Coordinates of C-alpha atoms in Angstrom, one line a residue:
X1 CA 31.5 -19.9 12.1
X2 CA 29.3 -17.0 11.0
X3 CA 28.1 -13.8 13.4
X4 CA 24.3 -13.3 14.2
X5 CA 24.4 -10.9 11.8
X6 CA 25.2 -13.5 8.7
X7 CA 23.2 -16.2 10.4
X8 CA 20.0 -13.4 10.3
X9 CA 20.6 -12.4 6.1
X10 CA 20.8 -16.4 5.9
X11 CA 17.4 -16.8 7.8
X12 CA 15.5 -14.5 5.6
X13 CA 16.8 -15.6 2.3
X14 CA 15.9 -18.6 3.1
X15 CA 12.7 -18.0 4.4
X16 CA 11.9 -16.1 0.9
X17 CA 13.0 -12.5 1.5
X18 CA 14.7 -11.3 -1.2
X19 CA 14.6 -7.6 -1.2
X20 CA 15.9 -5.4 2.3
X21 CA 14.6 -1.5 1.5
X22 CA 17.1 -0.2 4.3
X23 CA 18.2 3.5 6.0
X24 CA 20.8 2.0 8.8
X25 CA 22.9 3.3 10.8
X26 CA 25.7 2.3 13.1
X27 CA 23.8 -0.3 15.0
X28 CA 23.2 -2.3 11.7
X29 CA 26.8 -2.1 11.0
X30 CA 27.5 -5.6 11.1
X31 CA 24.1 -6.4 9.3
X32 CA 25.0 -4.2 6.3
X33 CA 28.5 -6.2 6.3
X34 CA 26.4 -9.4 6.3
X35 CA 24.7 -8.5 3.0
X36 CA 28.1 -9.3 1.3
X37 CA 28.3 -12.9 2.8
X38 CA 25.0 -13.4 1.5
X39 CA 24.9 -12.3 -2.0
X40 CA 21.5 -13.3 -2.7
X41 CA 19.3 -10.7 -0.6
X42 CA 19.3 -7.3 -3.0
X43 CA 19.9 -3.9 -0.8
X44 CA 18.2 -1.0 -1.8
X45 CA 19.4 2.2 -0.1
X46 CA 16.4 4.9 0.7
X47 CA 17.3 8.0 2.1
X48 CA 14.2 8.2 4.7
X49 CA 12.6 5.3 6.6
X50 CA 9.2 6.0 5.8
X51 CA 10.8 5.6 2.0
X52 CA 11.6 2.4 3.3
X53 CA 8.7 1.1 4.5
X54 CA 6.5 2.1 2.0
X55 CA 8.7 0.7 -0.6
X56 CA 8.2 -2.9 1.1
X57 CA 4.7 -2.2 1.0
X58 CA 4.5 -2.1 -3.0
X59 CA 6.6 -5.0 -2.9
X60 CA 4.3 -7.3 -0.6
X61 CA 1.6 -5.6 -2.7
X62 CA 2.6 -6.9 -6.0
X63 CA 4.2 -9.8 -5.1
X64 CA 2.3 -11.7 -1.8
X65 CA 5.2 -12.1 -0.5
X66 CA 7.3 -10.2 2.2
X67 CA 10.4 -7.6 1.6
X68 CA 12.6 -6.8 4.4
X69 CA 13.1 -2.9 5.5
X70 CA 16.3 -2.6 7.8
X71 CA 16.2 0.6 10.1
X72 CA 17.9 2.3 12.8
X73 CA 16.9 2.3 16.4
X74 CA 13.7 3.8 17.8
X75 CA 13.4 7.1 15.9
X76 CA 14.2 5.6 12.7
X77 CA 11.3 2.8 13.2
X78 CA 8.9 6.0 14.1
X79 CA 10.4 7.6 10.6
X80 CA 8.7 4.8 9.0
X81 CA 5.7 4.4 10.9
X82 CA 3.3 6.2 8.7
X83 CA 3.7 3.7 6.1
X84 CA 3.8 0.8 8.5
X85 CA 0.5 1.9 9.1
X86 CA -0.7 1.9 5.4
X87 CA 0.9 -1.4 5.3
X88 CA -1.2 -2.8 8.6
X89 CA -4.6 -1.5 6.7
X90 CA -3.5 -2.9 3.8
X91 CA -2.7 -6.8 5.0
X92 CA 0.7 -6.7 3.6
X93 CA 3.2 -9.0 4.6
X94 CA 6.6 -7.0 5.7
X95 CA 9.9 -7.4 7.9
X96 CA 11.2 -5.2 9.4
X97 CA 15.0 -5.6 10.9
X98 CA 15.3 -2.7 13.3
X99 CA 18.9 -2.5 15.0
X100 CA 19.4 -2.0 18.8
X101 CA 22.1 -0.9 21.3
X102 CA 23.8 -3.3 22.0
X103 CA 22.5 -5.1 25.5
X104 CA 25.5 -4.0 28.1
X105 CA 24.8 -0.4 26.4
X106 CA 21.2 -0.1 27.0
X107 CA 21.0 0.2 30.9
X108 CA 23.5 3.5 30.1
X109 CA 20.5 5.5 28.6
X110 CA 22.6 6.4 25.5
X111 CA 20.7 9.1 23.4
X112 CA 19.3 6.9 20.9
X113 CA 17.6 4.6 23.5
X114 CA 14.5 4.4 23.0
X115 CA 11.5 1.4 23.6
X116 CA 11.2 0.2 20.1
X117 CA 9.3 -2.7 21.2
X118 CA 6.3 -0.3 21.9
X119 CA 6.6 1.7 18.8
X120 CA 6.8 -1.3 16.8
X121 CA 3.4 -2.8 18.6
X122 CA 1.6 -0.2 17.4
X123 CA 1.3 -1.4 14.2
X124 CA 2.9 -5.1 14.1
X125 CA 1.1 -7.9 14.5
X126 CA 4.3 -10.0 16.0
X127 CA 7.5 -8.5 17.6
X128 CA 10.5 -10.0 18.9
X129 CA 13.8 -8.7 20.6
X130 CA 16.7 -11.2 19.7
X131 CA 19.2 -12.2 22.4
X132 CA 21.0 -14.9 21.0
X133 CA 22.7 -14.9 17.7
X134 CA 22.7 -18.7 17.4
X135 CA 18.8 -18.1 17.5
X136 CA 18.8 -15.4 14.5
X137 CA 18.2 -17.4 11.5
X138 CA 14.7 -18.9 13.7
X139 CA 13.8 -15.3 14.6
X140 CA 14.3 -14.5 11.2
X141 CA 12.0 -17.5 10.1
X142 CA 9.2 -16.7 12.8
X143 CA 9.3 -13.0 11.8
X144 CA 8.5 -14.0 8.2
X145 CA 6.1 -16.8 8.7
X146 CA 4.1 -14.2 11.1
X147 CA 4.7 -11.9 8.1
X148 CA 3.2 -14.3 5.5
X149 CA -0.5 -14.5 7.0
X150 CA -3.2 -14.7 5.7
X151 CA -3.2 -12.3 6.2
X152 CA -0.1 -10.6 5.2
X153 CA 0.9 -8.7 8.4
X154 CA 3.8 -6.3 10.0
X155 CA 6.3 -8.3 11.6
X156 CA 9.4 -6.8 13.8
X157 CA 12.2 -8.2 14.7
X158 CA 14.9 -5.9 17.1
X159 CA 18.4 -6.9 16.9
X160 CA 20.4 -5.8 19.4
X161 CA 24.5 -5.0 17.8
X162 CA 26.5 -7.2 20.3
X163 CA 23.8 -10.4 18.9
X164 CA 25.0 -8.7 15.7
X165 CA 28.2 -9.7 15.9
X166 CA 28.5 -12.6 18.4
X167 CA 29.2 -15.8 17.2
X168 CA 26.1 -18.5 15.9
X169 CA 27.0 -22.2 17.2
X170 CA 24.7 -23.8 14.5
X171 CA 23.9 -23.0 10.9
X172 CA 20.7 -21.3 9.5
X173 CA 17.6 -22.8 10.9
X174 CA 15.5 -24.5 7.8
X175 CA 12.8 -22.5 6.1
X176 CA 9.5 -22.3 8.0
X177 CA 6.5 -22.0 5.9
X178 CA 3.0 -20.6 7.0
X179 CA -0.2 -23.0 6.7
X180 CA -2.7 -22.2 4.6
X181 CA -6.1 -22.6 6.4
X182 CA -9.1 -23.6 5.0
X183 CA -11.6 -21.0 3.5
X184 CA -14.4 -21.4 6.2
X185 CA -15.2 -21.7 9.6
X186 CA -17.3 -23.9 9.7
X187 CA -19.7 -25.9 6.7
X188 CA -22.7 -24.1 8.2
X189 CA -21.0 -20.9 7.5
X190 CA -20.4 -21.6 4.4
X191 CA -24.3 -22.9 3.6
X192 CA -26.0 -19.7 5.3
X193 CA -23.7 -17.6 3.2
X194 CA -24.6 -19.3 0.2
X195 CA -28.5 -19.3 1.3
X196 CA -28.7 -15.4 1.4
X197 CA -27.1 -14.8 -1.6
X198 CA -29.4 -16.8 -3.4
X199 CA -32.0 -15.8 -1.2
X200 CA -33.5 -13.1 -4.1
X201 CA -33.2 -10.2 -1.8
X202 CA -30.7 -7.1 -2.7
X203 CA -27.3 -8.6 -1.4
X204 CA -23.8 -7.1 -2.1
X205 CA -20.3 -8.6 -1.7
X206 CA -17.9 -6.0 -0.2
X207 CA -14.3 -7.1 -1.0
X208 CA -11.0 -6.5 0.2
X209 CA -7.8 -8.1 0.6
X210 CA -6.6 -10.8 -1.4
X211 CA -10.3 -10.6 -2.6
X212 CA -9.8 -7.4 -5.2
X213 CA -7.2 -9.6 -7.5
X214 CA -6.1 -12.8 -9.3
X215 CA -8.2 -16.5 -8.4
X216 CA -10.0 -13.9 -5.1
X217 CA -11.7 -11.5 -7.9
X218 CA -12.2 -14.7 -10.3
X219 CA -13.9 -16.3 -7.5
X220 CA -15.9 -13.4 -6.0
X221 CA -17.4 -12.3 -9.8
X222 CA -18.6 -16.4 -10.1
X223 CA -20.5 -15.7 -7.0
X224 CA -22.0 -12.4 -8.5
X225 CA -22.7 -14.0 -11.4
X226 CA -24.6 -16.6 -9.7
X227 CA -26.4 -14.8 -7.3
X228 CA -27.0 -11.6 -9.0
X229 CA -25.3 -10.1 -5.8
X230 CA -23.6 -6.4 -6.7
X231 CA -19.3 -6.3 -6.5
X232 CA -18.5 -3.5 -4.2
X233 CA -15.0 -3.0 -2.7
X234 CA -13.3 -0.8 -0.3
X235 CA -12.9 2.8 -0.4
X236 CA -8.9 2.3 -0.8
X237 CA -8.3 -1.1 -1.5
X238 CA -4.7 -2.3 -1.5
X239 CA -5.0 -3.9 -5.3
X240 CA -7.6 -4.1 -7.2
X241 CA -7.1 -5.6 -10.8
X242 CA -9.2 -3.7 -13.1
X243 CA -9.5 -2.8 -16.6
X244 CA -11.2 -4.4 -20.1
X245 CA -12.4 -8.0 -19.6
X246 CA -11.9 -8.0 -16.0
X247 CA -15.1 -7.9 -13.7
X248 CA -16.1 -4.7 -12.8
X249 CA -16.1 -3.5 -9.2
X250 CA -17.6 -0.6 -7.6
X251 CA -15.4 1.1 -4.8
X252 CA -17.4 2.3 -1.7
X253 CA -17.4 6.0 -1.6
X254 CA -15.4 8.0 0.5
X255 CA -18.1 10.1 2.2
X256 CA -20.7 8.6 4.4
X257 CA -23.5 9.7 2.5
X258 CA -22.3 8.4 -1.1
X259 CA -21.0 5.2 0.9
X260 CA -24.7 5.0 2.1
X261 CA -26.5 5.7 -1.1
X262 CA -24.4 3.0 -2.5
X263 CA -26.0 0.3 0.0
X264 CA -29.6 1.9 0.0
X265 CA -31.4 -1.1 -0.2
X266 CA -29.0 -4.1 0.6
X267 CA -30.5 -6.4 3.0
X268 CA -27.0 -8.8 3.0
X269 CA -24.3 -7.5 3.3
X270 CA -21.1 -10.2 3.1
X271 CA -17.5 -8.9 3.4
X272 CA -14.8 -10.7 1.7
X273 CA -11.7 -9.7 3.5
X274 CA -13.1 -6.4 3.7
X275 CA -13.9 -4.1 7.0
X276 CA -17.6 -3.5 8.0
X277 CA -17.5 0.0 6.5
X278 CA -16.9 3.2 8.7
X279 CA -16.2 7.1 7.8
X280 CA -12.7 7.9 7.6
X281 CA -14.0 10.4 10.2
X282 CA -16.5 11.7 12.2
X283 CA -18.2 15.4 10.9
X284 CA -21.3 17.5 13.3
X285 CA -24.8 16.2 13.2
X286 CA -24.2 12.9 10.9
X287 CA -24.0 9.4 11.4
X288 CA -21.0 7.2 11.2
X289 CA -22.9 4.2 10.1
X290 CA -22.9 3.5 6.3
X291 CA -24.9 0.0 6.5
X292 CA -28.6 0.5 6.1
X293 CA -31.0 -0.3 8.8
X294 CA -32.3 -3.6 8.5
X295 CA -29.5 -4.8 6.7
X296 CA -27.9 -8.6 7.3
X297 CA -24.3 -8.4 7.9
X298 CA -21.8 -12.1 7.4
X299 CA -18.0 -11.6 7.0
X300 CA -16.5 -14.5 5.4
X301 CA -14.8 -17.0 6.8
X302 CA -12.5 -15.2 10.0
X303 CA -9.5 -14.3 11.2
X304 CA -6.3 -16.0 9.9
X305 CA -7.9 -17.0 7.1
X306 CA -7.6 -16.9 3.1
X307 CA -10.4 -15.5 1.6
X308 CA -10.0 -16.1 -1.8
X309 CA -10.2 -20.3 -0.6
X310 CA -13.5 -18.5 0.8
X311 CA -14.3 -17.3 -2.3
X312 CA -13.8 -20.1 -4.3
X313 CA -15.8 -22.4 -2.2
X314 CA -18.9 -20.1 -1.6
X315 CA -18.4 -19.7 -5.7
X316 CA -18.6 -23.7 -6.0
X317 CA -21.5 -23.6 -3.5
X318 CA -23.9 -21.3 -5.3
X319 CA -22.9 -22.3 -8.9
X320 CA -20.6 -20.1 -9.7
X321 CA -18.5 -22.1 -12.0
X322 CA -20.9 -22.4 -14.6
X323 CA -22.0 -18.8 -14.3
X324 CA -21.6 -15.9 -16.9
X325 CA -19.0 -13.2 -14.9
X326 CA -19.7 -9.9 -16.2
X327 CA -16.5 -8.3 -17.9
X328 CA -15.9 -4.5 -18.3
X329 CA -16.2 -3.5 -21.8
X330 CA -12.9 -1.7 -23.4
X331 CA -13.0 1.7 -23.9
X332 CA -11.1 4.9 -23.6
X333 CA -11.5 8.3 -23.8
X334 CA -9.8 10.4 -26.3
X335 CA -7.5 13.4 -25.4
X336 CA -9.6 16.4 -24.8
X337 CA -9.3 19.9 -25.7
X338 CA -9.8 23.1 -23.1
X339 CA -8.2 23.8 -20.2
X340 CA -6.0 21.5 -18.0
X341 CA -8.0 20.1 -14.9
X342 CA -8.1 17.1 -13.1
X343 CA -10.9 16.2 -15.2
X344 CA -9.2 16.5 -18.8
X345 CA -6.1 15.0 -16.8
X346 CA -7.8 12.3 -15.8
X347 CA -9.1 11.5 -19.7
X348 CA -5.5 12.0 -20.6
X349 CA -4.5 9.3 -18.3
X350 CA -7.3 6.9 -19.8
X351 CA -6.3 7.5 -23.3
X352 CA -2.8 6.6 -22.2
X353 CA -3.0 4.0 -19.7
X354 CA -0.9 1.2 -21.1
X355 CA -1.7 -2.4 -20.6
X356 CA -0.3 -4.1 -17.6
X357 CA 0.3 -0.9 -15.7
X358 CA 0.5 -0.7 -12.4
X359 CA -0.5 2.7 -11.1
X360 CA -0.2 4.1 -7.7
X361 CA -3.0 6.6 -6.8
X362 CA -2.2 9.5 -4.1
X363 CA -3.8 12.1 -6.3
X364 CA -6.4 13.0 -3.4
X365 CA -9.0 15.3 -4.3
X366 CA -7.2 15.5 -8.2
X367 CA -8.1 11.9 -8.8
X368 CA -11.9 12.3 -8.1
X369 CA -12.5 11.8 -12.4
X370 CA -9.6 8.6 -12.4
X371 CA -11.8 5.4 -12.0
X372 CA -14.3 6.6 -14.7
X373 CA -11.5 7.4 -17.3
X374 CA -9.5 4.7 -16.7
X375 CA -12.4 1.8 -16.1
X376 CA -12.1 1.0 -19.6
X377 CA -8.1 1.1 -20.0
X378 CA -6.5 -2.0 -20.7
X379 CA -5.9 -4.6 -17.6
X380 CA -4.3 -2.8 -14.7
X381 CA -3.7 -3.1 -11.4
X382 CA -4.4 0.1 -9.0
X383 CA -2.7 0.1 -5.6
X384 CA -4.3 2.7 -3.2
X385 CA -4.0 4.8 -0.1
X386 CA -5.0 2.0 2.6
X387 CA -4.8 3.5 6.2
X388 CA -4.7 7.6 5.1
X389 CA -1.1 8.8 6.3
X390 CA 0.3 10.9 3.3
X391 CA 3.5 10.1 2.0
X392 CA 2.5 6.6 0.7
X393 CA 2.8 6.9 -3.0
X394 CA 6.1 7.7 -4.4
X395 CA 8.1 5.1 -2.2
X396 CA 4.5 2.7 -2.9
X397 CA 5.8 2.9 -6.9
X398 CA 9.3 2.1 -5.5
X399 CA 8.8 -1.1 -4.5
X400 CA 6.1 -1.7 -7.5
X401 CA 9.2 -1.2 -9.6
X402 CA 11.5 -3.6 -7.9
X403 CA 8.7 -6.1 -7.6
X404 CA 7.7 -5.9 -11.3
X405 CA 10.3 -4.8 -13.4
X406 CA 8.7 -5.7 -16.0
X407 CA 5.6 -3.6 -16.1
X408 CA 5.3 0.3 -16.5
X409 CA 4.6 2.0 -13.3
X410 CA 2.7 4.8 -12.9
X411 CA 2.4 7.2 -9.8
X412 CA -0.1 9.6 -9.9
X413 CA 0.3 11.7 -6.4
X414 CA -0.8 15.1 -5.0
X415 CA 1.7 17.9 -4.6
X416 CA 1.3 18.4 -0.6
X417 CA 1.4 14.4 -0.1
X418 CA 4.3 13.9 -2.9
X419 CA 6.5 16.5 -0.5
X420 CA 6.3 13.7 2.7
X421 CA 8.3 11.2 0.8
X422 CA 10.2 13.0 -2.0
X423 CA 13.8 11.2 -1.3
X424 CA 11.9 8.1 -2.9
X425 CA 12.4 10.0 -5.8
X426 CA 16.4 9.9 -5.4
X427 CA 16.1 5.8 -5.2
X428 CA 14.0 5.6 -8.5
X429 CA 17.2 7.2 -10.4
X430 CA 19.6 5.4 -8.4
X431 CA 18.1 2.3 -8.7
X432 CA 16.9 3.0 -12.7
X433 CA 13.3 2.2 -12.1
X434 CA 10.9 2.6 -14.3
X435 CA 8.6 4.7 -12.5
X436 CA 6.2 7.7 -14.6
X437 CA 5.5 10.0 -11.8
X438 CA 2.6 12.4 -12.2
X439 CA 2.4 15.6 -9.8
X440 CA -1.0 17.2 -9.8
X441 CA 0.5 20.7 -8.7
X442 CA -2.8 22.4 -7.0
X443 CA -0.9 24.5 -4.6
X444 CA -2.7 23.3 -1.7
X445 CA -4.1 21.3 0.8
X446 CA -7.1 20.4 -1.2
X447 CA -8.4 18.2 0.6
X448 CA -8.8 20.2 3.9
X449 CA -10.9 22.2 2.0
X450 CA -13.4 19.5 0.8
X451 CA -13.4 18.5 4.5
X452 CA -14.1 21.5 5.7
X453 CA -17.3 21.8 4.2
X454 CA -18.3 18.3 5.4
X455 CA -17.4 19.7 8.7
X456 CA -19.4 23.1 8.5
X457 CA -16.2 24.3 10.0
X458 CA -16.2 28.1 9.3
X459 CA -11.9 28.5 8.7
X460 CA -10.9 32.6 8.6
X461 CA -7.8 33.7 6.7
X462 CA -5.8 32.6 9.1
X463 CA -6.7 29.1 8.8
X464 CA -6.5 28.8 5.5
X465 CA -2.8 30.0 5.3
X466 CA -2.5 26.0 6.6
X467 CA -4.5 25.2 3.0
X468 CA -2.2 27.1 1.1
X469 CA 1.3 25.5 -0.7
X470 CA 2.1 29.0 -2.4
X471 CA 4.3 31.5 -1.5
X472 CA 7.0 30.1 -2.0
X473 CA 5.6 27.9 -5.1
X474 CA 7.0 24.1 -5.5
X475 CA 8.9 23.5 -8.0
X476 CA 8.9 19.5 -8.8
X477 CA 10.7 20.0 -11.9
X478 CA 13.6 21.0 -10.0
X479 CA 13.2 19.2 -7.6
X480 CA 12.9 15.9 -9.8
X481 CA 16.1 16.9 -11.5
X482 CA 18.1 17.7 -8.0
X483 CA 17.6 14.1 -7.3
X484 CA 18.1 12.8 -11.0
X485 CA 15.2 12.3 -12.4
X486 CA 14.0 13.6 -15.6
X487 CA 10.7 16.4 -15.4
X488 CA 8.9 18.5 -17.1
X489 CA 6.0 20.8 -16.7
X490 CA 2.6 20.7 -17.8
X491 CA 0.2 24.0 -17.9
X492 CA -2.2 22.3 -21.3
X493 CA -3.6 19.3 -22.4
X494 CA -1.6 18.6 -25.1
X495 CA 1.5 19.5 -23.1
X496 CA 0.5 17.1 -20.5
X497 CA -0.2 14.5 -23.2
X498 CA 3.0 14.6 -24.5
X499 CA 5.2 14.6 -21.4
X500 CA 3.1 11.4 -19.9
X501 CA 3.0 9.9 -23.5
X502 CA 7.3 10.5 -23.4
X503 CA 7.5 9.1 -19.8
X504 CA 5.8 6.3 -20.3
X505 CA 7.6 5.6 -23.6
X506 CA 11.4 6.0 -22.1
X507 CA 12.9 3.1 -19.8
X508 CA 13.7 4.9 -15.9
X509 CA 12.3 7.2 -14.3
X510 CA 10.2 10.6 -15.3
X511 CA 8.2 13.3 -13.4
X512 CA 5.4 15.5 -14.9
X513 CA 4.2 18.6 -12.8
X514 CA 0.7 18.7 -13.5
X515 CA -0.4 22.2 -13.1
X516 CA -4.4 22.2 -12.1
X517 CA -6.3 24.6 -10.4
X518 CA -7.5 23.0 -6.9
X519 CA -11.4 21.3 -6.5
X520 CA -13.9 24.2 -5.0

């Protein structure tokens, strides 16, 4: 008879989980054991949660389809919470098993004991506490069809040890899979859509979602197309597939005032799995809305639903099939001469860029000259910082890697983020992932500095000490290296060139420090 603990593994495998990114502890003792009696669920050891759960993200990202995490009572949960945000803003589908005390133990107030169920509600969109292990293998199959979506969604499951390890009367519950619902609301939704875009008057699709890739893009470039209506997409979209031949898409700015400049003039606006666009923050004397006056706003089709079947039947609605989808021309630029900067960085990494990448973009403030060189570059895909918490890229190209093993990753992360989730680093070697990591070493907090002056904050010398990442210097070559993962340092173009050109050649891992002075 298996334990709740086998009965759980069983549940997920079976509902399609196939990867478990875990940091446990002694509560998920029995769980860990279980991963022997079910060969077919890979564990990947991380040494931090938030490693963890952003590693699941890049897996749900690259794949649609949900990874487990495994974690440790309350505080590890909150370890990985940052991430579990990004994930939430992103719409990806994870599971996360987090152990408990066991049940007679809780009502002792042991140290650890903590109320994970409210943690976890902060950013899950279903939670469960298991009380029966002959009910594990369902739990496990509501957890990932809640997972699943559309959209994809945080789902937690708490597992208390003693339902660990008790006896399950009855074998694994059978798979449950989520329904698909249909694109649209209604049919009338789906003909004033159509009517606006076809209306003649400035309209703009803003995607998101499942809407910035695969048969979702296909669709929403038909409609444009079509309609003549302009391809935006979110400031930090979760993937958007990009590149030579594939339809080009604008992202929204990140500052109010380019966001607005971008829709000066739309009078319908239609989001595609997208937010109606807000400021990542509010600054003195400035608005927060982006959205002209005047302007028509329709989101398409509503919650729980896919918008790509959206897409593809607003597409067939307006003509799209037959339309002529407007392709991004190929082109890169060539390795510059001069001084190393984020700019002649950023043509380095266009000139390079190999076809099928998919490149993880935490670069901040060093990445402001990326999406012009890289437009061009062969097909990609470019998996951003959804929901703003720092830490997300490294342990983002994790589970990139473990979801595509096939295709060259590329991390491209800023030094102060890079330092939230370094052990991700230690997982790449151990695991053999073939991840090219780029630092852009600025020494600081750049990006307090650019908001600062958005602000009109005037910060003394004492304030900017919290800017500064000097004294003492990083050193990511060494740290790279302390965790096994090959380095070097760049300080010139062509030294840069060489080390990206050498880690993207060599199977596994590799870090370049990118030494650039910081944006003014």
């Amino acid at each position: 008879m298996p334990n709740g603990a086998q009965s759980l593994i069983s549940g997920l495998v079976e509902a399609g989980v196939q990867v478990c990114f875990a940091n446990p502890g002694t509560s998920e003792l029995h769980i860990v054991t279980a991963l022997d009696d079910v060969p077919r669920m890979r564990p990947v050891l991380c040494l931090f949660e938030g490693v963890a759960t952003g590693a699941a993200d890049g897996y749900g990202r690259m794949t649609g389809r949900p990874a487990g995490t495994l974690l440790h009572l309350g505080p590890g949960l909150a370890g990985g919470l940052p991430n579990l945000h990004n994930a939430r803003r992103a719409g990806t589908p994870v599971v996360n098993v987090v152990g408990d005390h066991a049940l007679r133990h809780k009502r002792l107030d042991a140290p650890l004991e903590s109320d994970i169920i409210a943690l976890a509600r902060t950013v899950s969109a279903w939670t469960r506490r298991a009380y029966d292990a002959t009910d594990l293998a369902e739990d496990a199959a509501d957890a990932v069809a809640a997972a699943a979506g559309p959209p994809g969604a945080v789902a937690t499951l708490v597992v208390p040890a003693d339902v660990a390890w008790a006896d399950a009367e009855k074998p694994a519950a059978p798979q449950r899979r989520a329904t698909v619902p249909h694109g649209f609301v209604s049919e009338r939704g789906l003909e004033e859509a159509a009517a606006v875009l076809r209306s003649g008057e400035p309209a703009a699709l803003l995607l998101g979602g499942a809407a910035t890739h695969g048969a979702g893009l296909r669709a929403a470039a038909q409609v444009a197309g079509a309609t003549g209506a302009r391809l935006l997409c979110e400031t930090f979209p979760a993937r958007l597939e990009r590149g030579a031949g594939l339809p080009p898409v604008e992202r929204l700015g990140y500052r109010a005032a380019d966001a607005a400049r971008q829709l000066s003039g739309v009078r319908h606006l239609v989001l595609a799995g997208a937010s109606l666009p807000v400021p990542f923050f509010a600054y003195p004397g400035q608005s927060g809305v982006v959205v002209p006056d005047g302007c028509e706003v329709r989101e398409l089709g509503g919650a729980g639903q896919d918008v790509g079947v959206a897409l593809r039947e607003l597409a067939a609605a307006v003509g799209g099939a037959t339309a002529a989808a407007t392709a991004q021309e190929a082109g890169r630029p060539r390795v510059p001469g001069g001084e190393l900067t984020a700019e002649t960085a950023a043509a380095v990494v266009g000139a390079l860029l190999p076809q099928g990448a998919v490149v993880v973009d935490e670069s901040n403030t060093s990445g402001l000259w990326l999406p012009g060189a890289t437009a061009g570059a062969p097909p990609h895909d470019w998996l951003t910082l959804t929901g703003g918490a720092l830490g997300q890229g490294l342990p983002l190209a994790v589970g990139a890697a473990v979801a595509r093993p096939e295709r060259p990753v590329l991390a491209l992360v800023a030094d102060g983020a890079a330092m939230y989730t370094l052990p991700a680093l230690w997982t790449q070697a151990r695991e053999g992932l073939d991840v090219t990591t780029v630092v852009f070493s600025n020494r600081a907090y750049a990006i307090l500095g650019l908001e600062q002056g958005m602000m009109g904050a005037a910060v003394g010398a004492a304030g900017r000490e919290l800017f500064d990442l000097g004294r003492p210097e990083l050193d990511f070559v060494a740290l790279a290296r302390g965790m096994g993962v090959p380095a070097g340092r760049a300080t010139t173009v062509e030294g840069f060139a060489s080390l990206l050109e050498r880690g993207l050649a060599e199977p596994g891992p590799f870090l370049v420090e990118c030494v650039v002075p910081p944006i003014a």
